Each structure stands twice: as C-alpha cells, then as structure tokens.
Amino acid sequence: MSAVHDRAEPSAPALPTASAAAAWRALRRTLRPHRLLITWASVITLAASATAMVPPFAIGILVDALGTGAPGSALVWCLASIATSLLGGALLTWYARVLYARIAEPTVATLREDAVEHALHLESGILERAGDGELVSRVSDDSRLISQAVAWLLPALLSAGTLLVLSVPGLFTLHWVLGLTGLIAVPMYLLSLRWYLPRSAPLYREEREILARRTNTFLNAFHGRAMLHSQGWAQTQIDALEHASDDSRHVADRVFRMLTRYFARNNRAEFITMAALLTSGFFLVQANAATVGAVTTAALLYHRLFDPISEVVTLFDMLQEAGIALRRVTGVLLAARRTPLARSAVPSASSPAEGLTLSGVSHRFETGPQVLGNLDLHLRDGQCVALVGSTGAGKSTAAKILSGVIEPSSGTAALDGTALAALDTATLRRNIALISQETHVFAGTVRENLLLGSTAPCTDARIQQALETCHAGWINALPEGLDTLLGSDGHQLTAHEQQHLALVRIELLNPRIIVMDEATAESGSSNSRTLDMAAAALAAGRTALVIAHRLSQARLAHRIIVMEHGQIIEDGSHEELLAAGGRYAQLWAAWEG
C-alpha cells in the first residue's frame, strides 16, 4: 500500500544515464547514414549566413554616398543589394531547415526504436523498479528534445559561427581600432559561459528526472484508477501527483532564475561593447581616421551579431537539456539486458535430469532485505504444485525466478539440468510461461491480442479450440467476435475478461510449463469459478506452479508447498498437510471459517 499512500522520495533511477562520451558516440552512429545530407545542409546554412553580411556594408556605403552627394543610382544599387540578400537569405534558411528536419526525425526515430527494443528485453525487475513513467519519459519527452536539438542546434550554431568568423575580420577591415573594440565582448561571453555551464547540467538532469517521476505517478494513478476509486484512495494519489507537480514547478523556477541571470550577463556584455564601439567610432570620425559610414557598418555588424549570439545562448540552454535527454535515452541501451550464459559455464550436475529446479536459491533486490533464503525446489514433469503462504513470504519472487523473469542473487534455477540463464529468450518462453494478475490489453483486435507472442500461423479453428478449453465462449459473443477492436477506442474489457483473455493466450502458446502468480485474482465471487476452471484446464497435462490466493485452488494440486519468510516450511498433499497440523492446517482452518 505504500506505493499508494506514501510520497516516493527522490532516488537514483533504475534505468542508468549514459556518460556524455557514450551518448555522443550513439548519436554519431545514428547520424552516420545521413552524412551527405548533413554536408549539403551545412553548405546551404553557410551560404544563408554569408548573405547576412551584405546589408551592414551596403548601408555603410549608402551613408557615405548620401554624405558626398552621390547620384540616385547608388541609392538604388544599395537598396537592391539589401533586398536581394534578405530574400536570398530567407529562402536559403528555409531550405536548410527543411533539410535538417529530414535529418532529425529519422535520427530520433532510430534512437527511440533502439531504446524501446532494448527495454523490451530487459530484466523485468529493472523496469519494475524504474516504473512506466521513467521509460515513457525517456522515449517521448527526452526524444522530443533531441529532435529539436538536431533540427535547430546544428544550423543555428553554423549560422552564428559563420557570422562571427566573417564579422570580426569585417570590423578590422573598417579600422583596427573598431576590430579590437569588438573583441571586448569575447572574454565577457566566456566568463558568462563559465558561470552557466557547471550550474546548468545538474539542474537540467534533476529537471528531467523529476518530470519522469511525475509521469510515473500519473501512469500509476491512471492504470490503478479502478482500484483507487473502489477503495477510496483516489485523493491520496491526487496528493502524490500534486507533490510531483510542485517539485516540477520548483525546479522549473530554479531553471528560469538561472537563465535570467545568464541572459543578463550576456546583455551586459552587448551593452558595454556597443557603447565602446560608438565611443571609439566617434573619436575616429573626429580624427578623420574613419568615415561615418564605416562606423555605421561597424555598429550594424556588431548589432547583427546580437541575434545569433542570443540564439547561441539559447542554444546552449537547449544543448544542455538535449545533452541530458540524449544521455537518458542512450542510458536505456546500457541497462542490463538478459543475455544467455554459455551452457558449459553453468554448473547443473546436481540438478535432477528432468523438470524445473531451484538449487540453493537466495535472492534480494539490490540492497534490500533477503527475500528468499537457500531455496531448494523440484517440479517434476506433469505435476501441479500449489505455492501458498502469507503476504511477503516470497512466493511471487520464487515464481519469477522459476519462470526466468529474474535471475537469483545466488543459486541456480534450471530446466532439465540446464540453468535458465543459459537459455535464449525464445527457448525459455517456448518452455515456460508466467501468468500474473497484471494483464494488459493492447490496441487491436481480439485475434491480435490472443496471438500475441505466437511465432507460428494459427487458424481460427485452433483459436476456437482454445476458447472451448478455457471456457471463454463469451469472446465469440463480442460485437465482432474475434475481429472486435479492443483498446481505448474500442470495446472495453472488464478486469475479469482481461485475465480470461490472458489465459486463452497462454493456451494458444502451448508452453510445456506454466507458472501462475495469482492469475485468477481479478475475478469476483461471480466470476471466480469460470477463471478457476480456465486455469485448471490450462494446467491439465502440463507442469504447473500455482500461487493460490484461494486455498480451494491449492486443494486441487498434486502437491502443496507452504512458504514463510522466504523459506519452504511444509511440503506435501492437502491431506498430508492437514494431518500434520502445521501452518497449512492453520491457514485451511481460517479459510473454512
């Protein structure tokens, strides 16, 4: 219940964040197929930036021409030059933006697809600890920031860089004093960056992590809305979301204050440099060392730098955000993916020849308390075993280890003498299927949801056979039968129907071993018999481990194992355990009462 009632304290996310070097390598690798397009877009950007140099010089020439009484043709020539450069620059800039957009979208799509594909193969415990919001935030909000950076950052930096490279020599061609005066701004800009960079990176990282926690809180409330409403806990989750939103607002306020101080430092640099240019220009004109037109050009050249410099300042802000976002998206690729061990590297000689086995298994989650302690368990082929015990006894953890979803901290989980860690995912899932009370209906038809995970073609006749086996004839009564659209825009299934659908899906997959972790817990009293019948039919003829939340289910198993505090304390049939008068007998008496 703590997940509902307590406000989660900030902690390091379960999904790692890549180093700057690793993130940059991933971006370069993704951009590599677009090298020619990037080169062409860069050339267009440089040309567009060069056109921006024409108006200041044309206006300077015009000022001097007017002062000397030049003919009207000179005025027309200057105005035509300005108009042509402005129009040409606008067209070239537009074309460059289009090219960079063509680069950005496929690049970010590739990064996002790689992250999602990798996440789908992660150890489930990693995603459970991270929460849905952490992954969603990385592949949506963070990816959006990267896309904006690729589309805007490269052209803007090239444009600003070109103007700087051309403007500074331009000032020196007008007069060396004007050139040196223009350089006054450089150390002030560098000092401003020196102040900004070490403060912005950790602040932006904190902002992204807080946004991820807010998304996670919202998704938890959304997915659990029915339970929250029925239990009267909605307000507690609303309070948790408000706390997360407050945290987000506070960090956004700190970011805004930091940017305000940063922009003020740059504005101060611009004011001082412009004042120095006009002052030195005044004395140069007084000394006949420069013309009014030359000083006008110098002032316009420097003023022309205001926008690109301000844009670069803004881009450093975007660069910091995008850099953190890129490190977070790339970090998904660094999370521990399930990779099979070499078969020869896994000791399994002590395991029985056939069946599913736990040998000396202990487990703890990260630095938490021990959940399982030195567990030994053997499920023989064709045997149905019920696992019972108090809440927190370690039943679900044992089920996840037996199904290969998580690897034990120590000891070995093996199938037919081969450690589960040595099996590839396809082999593991072909042999063992985990069915939990947490089900999900994907947007699509009933048929597509039933065949999820199937690798071989499946006829409607086979589907109908599975429906009959699992007592799920209600599916044929849906508006369009197997073609009924499910999801937010389609037919809405109840929690009982979603669980029933999941059981039929496993029947179609036809695994050798099934592990049911309270797979019928979503059924109410009116539906419990239907789901219990479906679960019993699914277990028939297979090796099955059933974590039973109703002892009436456990009674039907060939063998019952009782767990407490991560240990097996009793093992036997229903009659044997009742006769022993131990913990199971106490649980059964309470159940009957």
Coordinates of C-alpha atoms in Angstrom, one line a residue:
M1 CA 0.0 0.0 0.0
S2 CA 2.9 2.3 0.4
A3 CA 3.0 2.9 -3.3
V4 CA -0.4 4.5 -3.0
H5 CA -0.2 6.3 0.3
D6 CA 3.4 7.4 0.6
R7 CA 5.1 10.1 -1.4
A8 CA 8.1 8.5 -3.1
E9 CA 11.4 10.1 -2.1
P10 CA 13.7 11.0 -4.9
S11 CA 16.2 8.3 -5.7
A12 CA 18.5 7.3 -8.5
P13 CA 16.5 5.9 -11.4
A14 CA 16.8 2.1 -12.0
L15 CA 17.5 2.9 -15.7
P16 CA 21.0 4.3 -16.0
T17 CA 22.1 7.5 -17.6
A18 CA 24.9 7.3 -20.1
S19 CA 28.1 9.3 -20.0
A20 CA 28.4 12.2 -22.3
A21 CA 31.0 10.3 -24.4
A22 CA 28.8 7.3 -24.7
A23 CA 25.8 9.4 -25.7
W24 CA 27.8 11.3 -28.3
R25 CA 29.1 8.0 -29.8
A26 CA 25.5 6.8 -30.1
L27 CA 24.4 10.0 -31.8
R28 CA 27.3 9.9 -34.3
R29 CA 26.5 6.3 -35.1
T30 CA 22.8 7.2 -35.7
L31 CA 23.7 10.2 -37.8
R32 CA 26.3 8.4 -39.9
P33 CA 23.8 7.3 -42.7
H34 CA 22.9 11.0 -43.2
R35 CA 26.5 12.3 -43.8
L36 CA 25.8 13.6 -47.3
L37 CA 22.6 15.3 -46.4
I38 CA 24.3 16.9 -43.3
T39 CA 27.1 18.2 -45.6
W40 CA 24.7 19.7 -48.1
A41 CA 22.5 21.2 -45.4
S42 CA 25.7 22.8 -43.8
V43 CA 26.7 24.3 -47.2
I44 CA 23.3 25.9 -47.5
T45 CA 23.4 27.2 -44.0
L46 CA 26.8 28.8 -44.6
A47 CA 25.6 30.4 -47.7
A48 CA 22.5 31.8 -45.9
S49 CA 24.7 33.2 -43.1
A50 CA 27.0 34.9 -45.6
T51 CA 24.1 36.8 -47.2
A52 CA 23.5 38.4 -43.8
M53 CA 26.8 40.3 -44.2
V54 CA 25.6 42.3 -47.2
P55 CA 23.1 44.8 -45.5
P56 CA 25.6 46.3 -43.0
F57 CA 28.2 47.1 -45.6
A58 CA 25.6 48.3 -48.1
I59 CA 24.1 50.7 -45.5
G60 CA 27.6 52.0 -44.6
I61 CA 28.3 52.7 -48.3
L62 CA 24.9 54.3 -48.6
V63 CA 25.6 56.6 -45.6
D64 CA 28.9 57.8 -47.1
A65 CA 27.3 58.2 -50.5
L66 CA 24.5 60.4 -49.2
G67 CA 27.0 62.5 -47.3
T68 CA 29.0 63.1 -50.5
G69 CA 26.0 63.8 -52.8
A70 CA 26.3 60.6 -54.8
P71 CA 23.8 60.0 -57.7
G72 CA 20.5 58.3 -57.2
S73 CA 21.7 55.2 -58.9
A74 CA 24.0 54.4 -56.0
L75 CA 21.0 54.6 -53.6
V76 CA 19.0 52.2 -55.9
W77 CA 22.0 49.8 -56.1
C78 CA 22.4 49.7 -52.3
L79 CA 18.7 49.1 -51.7
A80 CA 18.6 46.4 -54.4
S81 CA 21.6 44.7 -52.7
I82 CA 19.9 44.7 -49.3
A83 CA 16.6 43.4 -50.7
T84 CA 18.3 40.6 -52.7
S85 CA 20.4 39.5 -49.8
L86 CA 17.4 39.4 -47.4
L87 CA 15.3 37.4 -49.8
G88 CA 18.1 35.0 -50.7
G89 CA 19.0 34.5 -47.1
A90 CA 15.4 33.8 -46.1
L91 CA 15.0 31.2 -48.9
L92 CA 18.3 29.5 -48.1
T93 CA 17.5 29.4 -44.4
W94 CA 14.1 27.8 -45.1
Y95 CA 15.7 25.2 -47.3
A96 CA 18.3 24.4 -44.7
R97 CA 15.6 24.0 -42.0
V98 CA 13.8 21.5 -44.3
L99 CA 17.0 19.5 -44.8
Y100 CA 17.8 19.4 -41.1
A101 CA 14.2 18.3 -40.3
R102 CA 14.7 15.4 -42.7
I103 CA 17.8 14.5 -40.7
A104 CA 16.3 15.0 -37.2
E105 CA 13.2 12.9 -37.5
P106 CA 14.8 9.6 -38.8
T107 CA 17.7 10.0 -36.3
V108 CA 15.5 10.4 -33.3
A109 CA 13.1 7.7 -34.5
T110 CA 16.1 5.3 -34.7
L111 CA 17.2 6.2 -31.2
R112 CA 13.7 5.8 -29.8
E113 CA 13.2 2.4 -31.6
D114 CA 16.5 1.1 -30.3
A115 CA 15.7 2.2 -26.8
V116 CA 12.2 0.6 -26.9
E117 CA 13.5 -2.6 -28.5
H118 CA 16.2 -2.9 -25.8
A119 CA 13.8 -2.1 -23.0
L120 CA 11.5 -4.9 -24.1
H121 CA 14.4 -7.4 -23.5
L122 CA 15.5 -6.0 -20.1
E123 CA 15.3 -7.9 -16.8
S124 CA 11.8 -7.3 -15.7
G125 CA 13.0 -6.2 -12.2
I126 CA 14.7 -3.2 -13.8
L127 CA 11.6 -1.9 -15.4
E128 CA 9.5 -2.6 -12.3
R129 CA 11.9 -0.5 -10.2
A130 CA 12.1 2.2 -12.7
G131 CA 8.3 2.5 -13.3
D132 CA 6.4 3.0 -16.5
G133 CA 6.9 6.8 -16.3
E134 CA 10.7 6.6 -16.4
L135 CA 10.7 4.7 -19.7
V136 CA 7.8 6.7 -21.2
S137 CA 9.6 10.0 -20.3
R138 CA 12.8 8.9 -22.0
V139 CA 11.3 7.7 -25.3
S140 CA 8.8 10.6 -25.5
D141 CA 9.8 13.9 -23.8
D142 CA 13.5 13.3 -24.0
S143 CA 13.3 12.1 -27.6
R144 CA 11.4 15.3 -28.5
L145 CA 14.2 17.4 -27.0
I146 CA 16.8 15.6 -29.1
S147 CA 14.7 16.0 -32.2
Q148 CA 14.5 19.8 -31.6
A149 CA 18.2 20.0 -30.9
V150 CA 19.2 18.2 -34.1
A151 CA 16.8 20.2 -36.2
W152 CA 17.7 23.6 -34.7
L153 CA 21.1 23.3 -33.0
L154 CA 23.3 22.4 -35.9
P155 CA 22.0 25.1 -38.3
A156 CA 21.9 27.8 -35.7
L157 CA 25.5 27.1 -34.5
L158 CA 26.7 27.1 -38.1
S159 CA 24.9 30.3 -38.8
A160 CA 26.2 32.1 -35.7
G161 CA 29.7 30.7 -36.2
T162 CA 29.8 32.0 -39.8
L163 CA 28.6 35.4 -38.7
L164 CA 31.3 35.6 -36.0
V165 CA 34.0 34.4 -38.4
L166 CA 33.0 37.0 -41.0
S167 CA 32.1 39.9 -38.7
V168 CA 35.3 40.1 -36.7
P169 CA 37.6 40.4 -39.8
G170 CA 35.0 42.8 -41.2
L171 CA 35.4 45.1 -38.2
F172 CA 39.2 45.0 -38.7
T173 CA 38.9 45.9 -42.4
L174 CA 36.9 49.0 -41.4
H175 CA 39.6 50.0 -38.8
W176 CA 41.9 48.1 -36.5
V177 CA 40.6 50.1 -33.5
L178 CA 37.0 49.0 -34.3
G179 CA 38.2 45.4 -34.6
L180 CA 39.9 45.4 -31.2
T181 CA 36.9 47.2 -29.6
G182 CA 34.6 44.4 -30.9
L183 CA 36.7 41.8 -29.2
I184 CA 35.9 43.3 -25.8
A185 CA 32.8 41.1 -25.7
V186 CA 34.7 37.8 -26.1
P187 CA 36.1 37.5 -22.5
M188 CA 32.7 38.6 -21.1
Y189 CA 30.9 35.9 -23.0
L190 CA 33.4 33.3 -22.0
L191 CA 33.1 34.3 -18.3
S192 CA 29.3 34.1 -18.7
L193 CA 29.6 30.6 -20.1
R194 CA 32.0 29.6 -17.3
W195 CA 29.4 30.6 -14.8
Y196 CA 26.5 28.9 -16.6
L197 CA 27.8 25.5 -17.7
P198 CA 28.6 23.9 -14.3
R199 CA 25.3 25.1 -12.9
S200 CA 23.0 24.1 -15.8
A201 CA 23.9 20.5 -16.4
P202 CA 23.0 19.1 -12.9
L203 CA 19.9 21.3 -12.8
Y204 CA 18.6 20.0 -16.2
R205 CA 19.3 16.5 -15.2
E206 CA 17.3 17.0 -12.0
E207 CA 14.5 18.5 -14.1
R208 CA 14.3 15.5 -16.4
E209 CA 14.3 13.0 -13.5
I210 CA 11.5 15.0 -11.7
L211 CA 9.4 15.0 -14.9
A212 CA 9.9 11.3 -15.2
R213 CA 8.7 10.8 -11.6
R214 CA 5.7 13.0 -12.3
T215 CA 4.9 10.9 -15.4
N216 CA 5.3 7.7 -13.4
T217 CA 3.0 8.9 -10.7
F218 CA 0.3 9.8 -13.3
L219 CA 0.6 6.5 -15.1
N220 CA 0.3 4.6 -11.7
A221 CA -2.8 6.6 -10.9
F222 CA -4.3 6.0 -14.4
H223 CA -3.7 2.3 -14.5
G224 CA -4.9 1.8 -11.0
R225 CA -7.8 4.2 -11.2
A226 CA -10.5 1.5 -10.7
M227 CA -8.9 0.1 -7.6
L228 CA -8.2 3.6 -6.2
H229 CA -11.8 4.6 -6.7
S230 CA -13.2 1.4 -5.2
Q231 CA -11.0 1.7 -2.1
G232 CA -11.5 5.4 -1.7
W233 CA -7.8 6.1 -2.2
A234 CA -8.1 8.5 -5.1
Q235 CA -7.3 11.6 -3.1
T236 CA -4.0 10.1 -1.8
Q237 CA -2.8 9.6 -5.4
I238 CA -4.1 13.0 -6.4
D239 CA -2.0 14.4 -3.5
A240 CA 1.0 12.4 -4.7
L241 CA 0.6 13.9 -8.2
E242 CA 0.3 17.4 -6.8
H243 CA 3.5 16.9 -4.9
A244 CA 5.3 15.7 -8.0
S245 CA 3.9 18.7 -9.9
D246 CA 5.1 21.0 -7.2
D247 CA 8.6 19.5 -7.4
S248 CA 8.5 20.0 -11.2
R249 CA 7.4 23.7 -10.8
H250 CA 10.1 24.4 -8.2
V251 CA 12.9 23.1 -10.4
A252 CA 11.4 24.9 -13.4
D253 CA 11.5 28.1 -11.4
R254 CA 15.2 27.5 -10.5
V255 CA 16.0 26.9 -14.2
F256 CA 14.2 30.2 -15.1
R257 CA 16.1 32.1 -12.5
M258 CA 19.4 30.7 -13.7
L259 CA 18.6 31.6 -17.3
T260 CA 17.6 35.1 -16.3
R261 CA 21.0 35.7 -14.6
Y262 CA 22.7 34.2 -17.6
F263 CA 20.9 36.3 -20.2
A264 CA 21.6 39.4 -18.0
R265 CA 25.3 38.7 -18.1
N266 CA 25.2 38.5 -21.9
N267 CA 23.1 41.6 -22.3
R268 CA 25.6 43.5 -20.1
A269 CA 28.4 42.3 -22.5
E270 CA 26.4 43.5 -25.5
F271 CA 25.7 47.0 -24.0
I272 CA 29.3 47.6 -22.9
T273 CA 30.7 46.5 -26.3
M274 CA 28.2 48.6 -28.4
A275 CA 28.9 51.6 -26.2
A276 CA 32.6 51.1 -26.7
L277 CA 32.2 50.8 -30.5
L278 CA 30.2 54.0 -30.8
T279 CA 32.6 55.9 -28.5
S280 CA 35.7 54.8 -30.4
G281 CA 33.9 55.4 -33.7
F282 CA 33.1 59.0 -32.6
F283 CA 36.8 59.8 -31.9
L284 CA 37.9 58.1 -35.1
V285 CA 35.5 60.2 -37.2
Q286 CA 36.6 63.3 -35.3
A287 CA 40.2 62.5 -36.2
N288 CA 39.3 61.7 -39.8
A289 CA 40.6 58.2 -39.3
A290 CA 37.3 56.6 -40.4
T291 CA 34.1 57.6 -42.1
V292 CA 30.7 57.9 -40.6
G293 CA 29.7 55.0 -43.0
A294 CA 32.5 52.8 -41.7
V295 CA 31.4 53.4 -38.1
T296 CA 27.8 52.8 -39.0
T297 CA 28.8 49.5 -40.7
A298 CA 30.8 48.5 -37.6
A299 CA 27.8 49.2 -35.3
L300 CA 25.4 47.3 -37.6
L301 CA 27.9 44.4 -37.9
Y302 CA 28.1 44.1 -34.1
H303 CA 24.3 44.6 -33.7
R304 CA 23.8 41.9 -36.4
L305 CA 25.6 39.6 -34.0
F306 CA 23.1 40.2 -31.2
D307 CA 20.5 37.7 -32.6
P308 CA 22.9 34.8 -33.4
I309 CA 24.8 35.3 -30.1
S310 CA 21.4 35.4 -28.2
E311 CA 20.4 32.3 -30.2
V312 CA 23.7 30.6 -29.3
V313 CA 23.0 31.5 -25.7
T314 CA 19.5 29.9 -26.0
L315 CA 21.1 27.0 -27.9
F316 CA 23.5 26.4 -25.0
D317 CA 20.4 26.1 -22.9
M318 CA 18.8 23.7 -25.4
L319 CA 22.2 21.9 -25.8
Q320 CA 22.3 21.3 -22.0
E321 CA 18.7 20.0 -22.0
A322 CA 19.2 17.9 -25.1
G323 CA 22.5 16.5 -23.8
I324 CA 20.9 15.3 -20.7
A325 CA 18.0 13.9 -22.7
L326 CA 20.4 12.1 -25.1
R327 CA 22.3 10.6 -22.1
R328 CA 19.0 9.4 -20.7
V329 CA 17.7 7.8 -23.9
T330 CA 21.1 6.2 -24.6
G331 CA 21.2 5.1 -21.0
V332 CA 18.3 2.7 -21.7
L333 CA 20.7 0.8 -24.0
L334 CA 23.2 0.4 -21.1
A335 CA 20.7 -1.3 -18.8
A336 CA 21.4 -5.0 -18.1
R337 CA 19.8 -6.9 -20.9
R338 CA 19.1 -10.6 -20.4
T339 CA 21.9 -12.5 -22.2
P340 CA 22.2 -16.2 -22.1
L341 CA 25.2 -17.7 -20.3
A342 CA 27.3 -20.3 -22.0
R343 CA 25.8 -23.7 -21.2
S344 CA 29.2 -25.1 -20.2
A345 CA 29.7 -22.2 -17.7
V346 CA 26.6 -23.2 -15.7
P347 CA 27.1 -25.9 -13.1
S348 CA 24.0 -28.1 -13.2
A349 CA 25.2 -31.6 -12.5
S350 CA 23.4 -31.7 -9.1
S351 CA 20.1 -30.8 -10.7
P352 CA 17.6 -33.6 -11.5
A353 CA 17.6 -34.8 -15.1
E354 CA 14.1 -33.5 -15.9
G355 CA 11.8 -30.8 -14.7
L356 CA 12.1 -27.3 -13.2
T357 CA 14.5 -26.9 -10.3
L358 CA 15.7 -24.4 -7.8
S359 CA 19.0 -25.3 -6.2
G360 CA 20.3 -23.2 -3.2
V361 CA 18.5 -20.1 -4.5
S362 CA 18.7 -16.9 -2.4
H363 CA 17.6 -13.5 -3.6
R364 CA 17.5 -9.9 -2.6
F365 CA 16.5 -6.8 -4.6
E366 CA 19.6 -4.5 -4.8
T367 CA 20.5 -3.6 -1.2
G368 CA 17.1 -4.6 0.3
P369 CA 16.5 -7.4 2.7
Q370 CA 16.8 -11.0 1.7
V371 CA 13.5 -12.2 0.1
L372 CA 14.5 -15.9 -0.4
G373 CA 17.0 -17.9 1.5
N374 CA 18.7 -21.1 0.3
L375 CA 15.6 -22.4 -1.5
D376 CA 15.5 -26.0 -3.0
L377 CA 12.6 -27.0 -5.1
H378 CA 11.9 -29.5 -7.8
L379 CA 8.8 -29.5 -10.1
R380 CA 8.5 -32.9 -11.9
D381 CA 7.0 -33.0 -15.4
G382 CA 3.2 -33.2 -15.4
Q383 CA 3.0 -32.2 -11.7
C384 CA 0.7 -29.4 -10.5
V385 CA 2.2 -27.7 -7.4
A386 CA 0.4 -25.0 -5.3
L387 CA 2.5 -22.4 -3.5
V388 CA 0.8 -20.8 -0.5
G389 CA 1.8 -18.6 2.4
S390 CA 1.3 -15.2 4.0
T391 CA 1.8 -12.0 2.1
G392 CA 5.5 -11.2 1.8
A393 CA 6.5 -14.9 2.1
G394 CA 8.5 -14.7 -1.2
K395 CA 6.0 -16.6 -3.4
S396 CA 6.0 -14.2 -6.3
T397 CA 9.8 -13.8 -6.2
A398 CA 10.1 -17.6 -6.4
A399 CA 7.6 -17.7 -9.3
K400 CA 9.6 -15.1 -11.2
I401 CA 12.9 -16.9 -10.7
L402 CA 11.3 -20.2 -11.7
S403 CA 9.9 -18.6 -14.9
G404 CA 13.3 -17.0 -15.8
V405 CA 11.9 -13.4 -15.4
I406 CA 14.6 -12.5 -12.9
E407 CA 17.9 -14.2 -12.0
P408 CA 18.5 -15.2 -8.4
S409 CA 21.2 -13.4 -6.4
S410 CA 22.8 -16.8 -5.7
G411 CA 22.0 -20.4 -6.6
T412 CA 20.6 -21.9 -9.8
A413 CA 17.2 -22.1 -11.5
A414 CA 17.4 -24.9 -14.0
L415 CA 15.3 -26.7 -16.6
D416 CA 16.2 -30.3 -17.3
G417 CA 19.6 -29.7 -15.7
T418 CA 20.4 -26.6 -17.7
A419 CA 20.3 -23.2 -16.0
L420 CA 17.6 -20.9 -17.2
A421 CA 20.3 -18.2 -17.5
A422 CA 21.9 -20.3 -20.3
L423 CA 18.7 -20.5 -22.4
D424 CA 18.0 -17.9 -25.1
T425 CA 14.7 -16.0 -24.7
A426 CA 12.9 -17.9 -27.4
T427 CA 13.7 -21.3 -25.9
L428 CA 12.9 -20.1 -22.4
R429 CA 9.5 -18.7 -23.4
R430 CA 8.7 -21.8 -25.5
N431 CA 9.1 -23.9 -22.4
I432 CA 8.0 -21.7 -19.5
A433 CA 5.2 -19.1 -19.4
L434 CA 4.4 -16.8 -16.5
I435 CA 0.8 -15.7 -16.0
S436 CA 0.3 -13.0 -13.4
Q437 CA -2.6 -10.9 -12.2
E438 CA -1.1 -7.9 -14.1
T439 CA -2.5 -8.1 -17.6
H440 CA -2.6 -5.7 -20.4
V441 CA -4.9 -5.4 -23.5
F442 CA -3.2 -3.9 -26.5
A443 CA -4.9 -1.7 -29.0
G444 CA -6.0 -4.1 -31.8
T445 CA -8.5 -6.9 -32.4
V446 CA -9.2 -9.8 -30.1
R447 CA -7.4 -12.1 -32.5
E448 CA -4.3 -10.0 -32.5
N449 CA -4.3 -9.9 -28.7
L450 CA -4.8 -13.7 -28.5
L451 CA -2.0 -14.4 -30.9
L452 CA 0.5 -12.0 -29.3
G453 CA 3.8 -13.9 -29.0
S454 CA 2.8 -16.7 -31.3
T455 CA 5.5 -17.4 -33.9
A456 CA 3.6 -20.0 -36.0
P457 CA 0.4 -19.4 -38.0
C458 CA -2.7 -20.1 -36.1
T459 CA -6.1 -20.9 -37.6
D460 CA -9.4 -19.7 -36.3
A461 CA -10.3 -23.4 -35.7
R462 CA -7.3 -23.6 -33.3
I463 CA -8.4 -20.4 -31.6
Q464 CA -11.9 -21.8 -31.2
Q465 CA -10.5 -24.9 -29.6
A466 CA -8.5 -22.8 -27.1
L467 CA -11.7 -20.8 -26.3
E468 CA -13.5 -24.0 -25.6
T469 CA -10.7 -25.4 -23.5
C470 CA -10.5 -22.3 -21.4
H471 CA -14.3 -21.9 -21.1
A472 CA -14.1 -18.5 -22.8
G473 CA -17.1 -18.7 -25.2
W474 CA -18.1 -15.1 -24.2
I475 CA -15.4 -13.9 -26.7
N476 CA -17.5 -15.1 -29.6
A477 CA -20.4 -13.1 -28.3
L478 CA -18.5 -9.8 -28.6
P479 CA -19.8 -7.4 -31.2
E480 CA -17.4 -8.5 -34.0
G481 CA -16.2 -11.8 -32.4
L482 CA -12.5 -12.3 -32.9
D483 CA -12.4 -9.1 -35.0
T484 CA -13.7 -6.9 -32.2
L485 CA -11.4 -3.9 -31.7
L486 CA -10.1 -3.6 -28.2
G487 CA -8.3 -0.7 -26.5
S488 CA -9.2 2.9 -25.6
D489 CA -11.0 3.5 -28.9
G490 CA -12.6 0.0 -29.0
H491 CA -14.5 -2.4 -26.8
Q492 CA -13.6 -2.2 -23.1
L493 CA -13.0 -5.4 -21.3
T494 CA -13.5 -5.9 -17.6
A495 CA -10.6 -6.9 -15.3
H496 CA -12.1 -10.5 -15.3
E497 CA -12.3 -10.6 -19.1
Q498 CA -8.8 -9.3 -19.5
Q499 CA -7.5 -12.0 -17.2
H500 CA -9.5 -14.7 -19.1
L501 CA -8.1 -13.4 -22.4
A502 CA -4.5 -13.8 -21.0
L503 CA -5.3 -17.4 -20.0
V504 CA -6.5 -18.2 -23.6
R505 CA -3.4 -16.6 -25.0
I506 CA -1.2 -19.0 -23.0
E507 CA -3.2 -21.9 -24.1
L508 CA -2.5 -20.9 -27.7
L509 CA 1.2 -20.5 -27.0
N510 CA 1.1 -24.1 -25.6
P511 CA 4.2 -23.9 -23.3
R512 CA 5.5 -27.0 -21.5
I513 CA 5.4 -25.4 -18.1
I514 CA 3.1 -22.7 -16.7
V515 CA 3.7 -20.5 -13.6
M516 CA 0.5 -18.8 -12.4
D517 CA 1.1 -16.0 -10.0
E518 CA -2.4 -15.3 -8.7
A519 CA -3.6 -15.5 -12.3
T520 CA -7.3 -15.5 -11.3
A521 CA -7.1 -12.9 -8.5
E522 CA -9.0 -10.3 -10.6
S523 CA -12.2 -12.4 -10.5
G524 CA -15.0 -11.5 -8.2
S525 CA -17.1 -14.1 -6.5
S526 CA -19.4 -14.4 -9.5
N527 CA -16.5 -15.0 -11.9
S528 CA -14.1 -17.0 -9.7
R529 CA -15.5 -20.4 -10.8
T530 CA -15.1 -19.5 -14.5
L531 CA -11.5 -18.4 -14.2
D532 CA -10.6 -21.3 -11.8
M533 CA -12.0 -23.7 -14.4
A534 CA -9.9 -22.0 -17.2
A535 CA -6.8 -22.1 -15.0
A536 CA -7.4 -25.8 -14.2
A537 CA -7.9 -26.7 -17.9
L538 CA -4.7 -24.8 -18.7
A539 CA -2.7 -26.7 -16.1
A540 CA -4.1 -30.1 -17.1
G541 CA -1.4 -32.2 -18.7
R542 CA 1.4 -29.6 -18.0
T543 CA 3.8 -28.9 -15.3
A544 CA 2.2 -26.1 -13.3
L545 CA 3.2 -24.0 -10.4
V546 CA 0.1 -22.1 -9.0
I547 CA 0.4 -19.3 -6.4
A548 CA -3.1 -19.7 -4.9
H549 CA -4.9 -16.8 -3.3
R550 CA -7.8 -19.1 -2.6
L551 CA -7.0 -22.4 -0.8
S552 CA -9.8 -24.1 -2.7
Q553 CA -7.4 -23.9 -5.7
A554 CA -4.5 -25.3 -3.7
R555 CA -6.6 -28.3 -2.6
L556 CA -6.8 -29.5 -6.2
A557 CA -3.0 -29.6 -6.7
H558 CA -0.9 -32.7 -6.6
R559 CA 1.4 -31.1 -4.1
I560 CA 1.3 -28.1 -1.8
I561 CA 4.3 -26.1 -0.7
V562 CA 4.0 -23.6 2.2
M563 CA 6.4 -20.7 2.4
E564 CA 7.1 -18.2 5.2
H565 CA 9.9 -15.6 5.3
G566 CA 11.5 -16.8 2.1
Q567 CA 11.7 -20.5 3.3
I568 CA 9.8 -23.6 2.5
I569 CA 8.4 -24.8 5.8
E570 CA 5.9 -27.5 4.6
D571 CA 5.6 -29.7 1.5
G572 CA 3.0 -32.4 0.8
S573 CA -0.5 -33.2 -0.3
H574 CA -3.6 -31.5 1.1
E575 CA -4.4 -34.5 3.3
E576 CA -0.9 -34.9 4.5
L577 CA -0.5 -31.3 5.5
L578 CA -3.8 -31.2 7.3
A579 CA -2.8 -34.3 9.2
A580 CA 0.5 -32.7 10.2
G581 CA -1.4 -29.9 11.9
G582 CA 1.1 -27.2 10.9
R583 CA 0.9 -23.9 9.2
Y584 CA -1.2 -25.1 6.3
A585 CA -3.7 -26.6 8.7
Q586 CA -4.0 -23.2 10.4
L587 CA -4.5 -21.5 7.0
W588 CA -7.1 -24.0 6.0
A589 CA -9.0 -23.6 9.2
A590 CA -9.0 -19.8 8.7
W591 CA -10.1 -20.3 5.1
E592 CA -13.0 -22.5 6.0
G593 CA -14.0 -20.2 8.8

